[in-house]
């Protein structure tokens, strides 16, 4: 006896190919969020040159109460430092080996830095403690949207900004589904696919949480203005 399989969703009833079992169809979706493809990290991507990025870091560090010292030629001092790496035509800024709570390249500095560069970019990352994914997209130096989604009680929002300084807030999963071209009522959301898709639109070919596969352009030792080193 032959079997016919159908997918029923908000858009109606759709026949599935007879040589494709239902479980094969559902395997393309990873909506439980339990199998994270990334370790704990955050990272800033900017559409600027390494030189422009380093200069902007130097200009904005005092606003964050920080001072920078270049240690590019001293690999023994790279641990706990700010790494500026080439990511194709883009630049990635991260802090490999530094705990999330100790990182200086957080959203406030990212916003100031991208504004100074007046470029497109993204600040994104993953915190396995709460299963939290976050992504902030910048367009020409301004925040386009800030998105965050947690698996347990924690920060979850989607803030969409307009050019006049106003913002709207909506459910982060409905926002991500819409960006993925899926019905906002769908229970099938691959959060990692959403983040990856947005970064691909920016020009990121591959996400490298630890920057290992990227070419280092510069490394900066970061200290507070009182001289305290921030190395972990």
Coordinates of C-alpha atoms in Angstrom, one line a residue:
X1 CA 0.0 0.0 0.0
X2 CA 1.4 3.4 -1.0
X3 CA 1.3 6.3 1.4
X4 CA 0.7 10.0 0.6
X5 CA 2.1 12.6 3.0
X6 CA 0.8 16.2 3.4
X7 CA 2.0 19.2 5.2
X8 CA -0.8 21.3 6.7
X9 CA 0.0 24.9 7.8
X10 CA -1.6 28.3 7.8
X11 CA -1.3 28.5 4.0
X12 CA -3.2 25.3 3.3
X13 CA -2.5 21.6 2.6
X14 CA 0.7 20.8 0.6
X15 CA 1.6 17.3 -0.8
X16 CA 5.0 16.0 0.0
X17 CA 7.1 14.1 -2.4
X18 CA 6.5 10.3 -2.0
X19 CA 10.2 9.6 -1.8
X20 CA 10.7 12.1 1.1
X21 CA 9.5 10.9 4.5
X22 CA 8.0 13.5 6.9
X23 CA 10.9 13.2 9.3
X24 CA 13.3 14.2 6.5
X25 CA 11.3 17.4 6.0
X26 CA 11.3 18.3 9.7
X27 CA 15.0 17.6 10.1
X28 CA 15.8 20.9 8.3
X29 CA 14.3 22.8 11.2
X30 CA 16.1 23.1 14.6
X31 CA 13.6 24.9 16.7
X32 CA 14.4 23.5 20.1
X33 CA 17.5 25.7 20.4
X34 CA 19.4 23.0 22.4
X35 CA 22.2 22.3 20.0
X36 CA 24.1 25.5 19.7
X37 CA 26.6 25.6 16.9
X38 CA 28.7 28.2 18.8
X39 CA 30.5 28.6 22.1
X40 CA 30.0 31.5 24.4
X41 CA 31.2 34.7 22.5
X42 CA 30.4 38.1 21.2
X43 CA 31.8 39.9 18.3
X44 CA 31.6 43.1 16.3
X45 CA 31.6 43.1 12.5
X46 CA 32.1 46.4 10.6
X47 CA 32.2 47.3 6.9
X48 CA 35.4 49.3 7.3
X49 CA 39.2 48.8 6.8
X50 CA 41.5 47.6 9.6
X51 CA 43.2 51.0 9.6
X52 CA 39.8 52.8 9.9
X53 CA 38.7 50.4 12.7
X54 CA 41.9 50.8 14.7
X55 CA 41.7 54.6 14.4
X56 CA 38.1 54.6 15.5
X57 CA 38.9 52.4 18.5
X58 CA 41.5 54.8 19.6
X59 CA 39.2 57.8 19.3
X60 CA 36.3 56.1 21.1
X61 CA 38.1 54.3 23.9
X62 CA 38.4 57.4 26.2
X63 CA 34.6 57.7 26.0
X64 CA 34.4 54.2 27.5
X65 CA 36.9 55.1 30.2
X66 CA 39.6 53.0 28.5
X67 CA 43.0 53.4 27.0
X68 CA 44.6 51.2 24.3
X69 CA 48.1 50.1 23.6
X70 CA 49.0 48.3 20.4
X71 CA 50.7 44.9 21.0
X72 CA 50.4 43.5 17.5
X73 CA 54.1 42.7 17.4
X74 CA 54.0 41.1 20.8
X75 CA 52.1 37.8 20.6
X76 CA 52.9 36.9 24.2
X77 CA 50.6 39.8 25.2
X78 CA 47.6 38.8 23.0
X79 CA 45.9 36.8 25.7
X80 CA 43.0 38.9 27.0
X81 CA 43.5 41.7 24.4
X82 CA 41.2 43.1 21.7
X83 CA 41.8 41.5 18.3
X84 CA 41.1 43.2 15.0
X85 CA 40.9 40.6 12.2
X86 CA 40.2 40.7 8.5
X87 CA 37.0 38.9 7.6
X88 CA 37.0 39.1 3.8
X89 CA 36.1 42.6 2.9
X90 CA 34.9 43.2 6.5
X91 CA 36.6 43.6 9.9
X92 CA 35.9 41.5 13.0
X93 CA 36.6 42.8 16.5
X94 CA 36.6 40.3 19.3
X95 CA 38.2 39.2 22.6
X96 CA 39.2 35.5 22.3
X97 CA 39.6 33.8 25.6
X98 CA 37.9 36.5 27.6
X99 CA 34.7 35.7 29.6
X100 CA 31.6 37.4 28.5
X101 CA 31.2 39.4 31.7
X102 CA 34.7 40.7 31.4
X103 CA 34.6 41.8 27.7
X104 CA 34.9 45.5 27.0
X105 CA 33.6 45.2 23.4
X106 CA 30.0 45.2 24.5
X107 CA 27.0 46.9 22.8
X108 CA 27.6 50.4 24.2
X109 CA 31.1 50.6 22.8
X110 CA 30.0 48.9 19.6
X111 CA 27.3 51.6 19.0
X112 CA 29.7 54.4 19.6
X113 CA 32.4 52.8 17.4
X114 CA 30.1 52.1 14.4
X115 CA 28.6 55.6 14.7
X116 CA 32.2 57.1 14.4
X117 CA 32.8 54.8 11.4
X118 CA 29.4 55.7 9.9
X119 CA 29.3 52.2 8.4
X120 CA 27.2 49.0 8.2
X121 CA 27.9 46.4 10.8
X122 CA 26.6 43.9 13.4
X123 CA 27.2 43.1 17.0
X124 CA 26.2 39.6 17.9
X125 CA 26.9 36.7 20.2
X126 CA 25.7 33.7 22.2
X127 CA 25.5 33.1 26.0
X128 CA 24.9 29.4 26.7
X129 CA 24.0 30.0 30.3
X130 CA 20.5 31.2 29.3
X131 CA 20.6 30.0 25.7
X132 CA 20.6 33.7 24.7
X133 CA 21.3 34.8 21.2
X134 CA 21.6 38.5 20.4
X135 CA 22.1 40.5 17.2
X136 CA 22.2 44.2 16.6
X137 CA 22.4 45.4 13.0
X138 CA 23.8 48.8 12.0
X139 CA 23.2 50.7 8.8
X140 CA 25.4 53.7 7.9
X141 CA 26.3 54.1 11.5
X142 CA 22.9 53.9 13.1
X143 CA 21.1 51.0 14.7
X144 CA 18.6 49.3 12.4
X145 CA 17.3 46.8 14.9
X146 CA 18.4 45.2 18.2
X147 CA 17.3 41.6 18.7
X148 CA 17.7 39.2 21.6
X149 CA 16.1 35.8 22.4
X150 CA 16.6 33.6 25.5
X151 CA 15.5 30.0 26.1
X152 CA 15.0 30.7 29.8
X153 CA 13.6 33.8 31.5
X154 CA 16.0 36.5 30.4
X155 CA 16.3 39.3 27.9
X156 CA 14.0 38.7 24.9
X157 CA 13.1 41.6 22.6
X158 CA 13.2 43.0 19.0
X159 CA 13.6 46.7 18.9
X160 CA 13.2 48.3 15.4
X161 CA 14.5 51.8 15.0
X162 CA 13.5 54.5 12.5
X163 CA 15.5 57.3 11.1
X164 CA 14.0 59.8 13.5
X165 CA 15.1 58.2 16.7
X166 CA 11.9 56.4 17.4
X167 CA 11.6 52.6 18.0
X168 CA 9.0 49.9 18.2
X169 CA 9.2 46.7 20.2
X170 CA 7.9 43.3 19.2
X171 CA 8.2 39.6 19.9
X172 CA 11.7 38.5 18.9
X173 CA 10.6 35.2 17.5
X174 CA 7.9 36.7 15.3
X175 CA 10.4 39.2 14.1
X176 CA 13.0 36.5 13.2
X177 CA 10.3 34.4 11.5
X178 CA 9.3 37.3 9.3
X179 CA 12.9 38.0 8.4
X180 CA 13.3 34.4 7.4
X181 CA 10.2 34.6 5.2
X182 CA 8.2 32.3 7.4
X183 CA 4.7 32.8 8.9
X184 CA 4.9 34.6 12.2
X185 CA 2.7 32.0 13.8
X186 CA 5.0 29.1 12.8
X187 CA 6.4 27.1 15.7
X188 CA 9.5 26.3 13.6
X189 CA 12.3 28.8 14.2
X190 CA 16.0 28.1 13.7
X191 CA 17.4 31.0 15.7
X192 CA 20.9 30.3 14.5
X193 CA 19.8 30.4 10.9
X194 CA 18.2 33.8 11.5
X195 CA 21.5 35.2 12.9
X196 CA 23.5 33.6 10.1
X197 CA 21.2 34.9 7.4
X198 CA 21.4 38.4 8.7
X199 CA 25.2 38.3 8.8
X200 CA 25.4 36.8 5.3
X201 CA 23.4 39.8 4.1
X202 CA 26.1 41.9 5.5
X203 CA 28.8 39.9 3.7
X204 CA 30.0 37.5 6.5
X205 CA 30.9 34.2 4.8
X206 CA 31.5 32.2 8.0
X207 CA 31.0 33.0 11.7
X208 CA 34.3 32.5 13.6
X209 CA 33.6 33.0 17.3
X210 CA 37.3 32.8 18.3
X211 CA 38.6 34.5 15.2
X212 CA 41.0 31.5 14.7
X213 CA 40.6 31.2 11.0
X214 CA 40.9 35.0 10.3
X215 CA 44.0 37.0 9.5
X216 CA 45.0 39.2 12.4
X217 CA 45.4 42.9 11.5
X218 CA 46.0 44.4 14.9
X219 CA 45.9 43.6 18.6
X220 CA 45.3 46.1 21.3
X221 CA 45.9 45.8 25.0
X222 CA 43.1 47.4 26.9
X223 CA 43.4 49.2 30.3
X224 CA 41.1 51.4 32.3
X225 CA 42.1 55.0 32.5
X226 CA 43.4 54.4 36.0
X227 CA 45.9 52.0 34.6
X228 CA 44.3 48.8 35.6
X229 CA 44.8 46.0 33.1
X230 CA 41.7 44.2 32.0
X231 CA 43.3 40.9 31.0
X232 CA 41.5 37.9 32.3

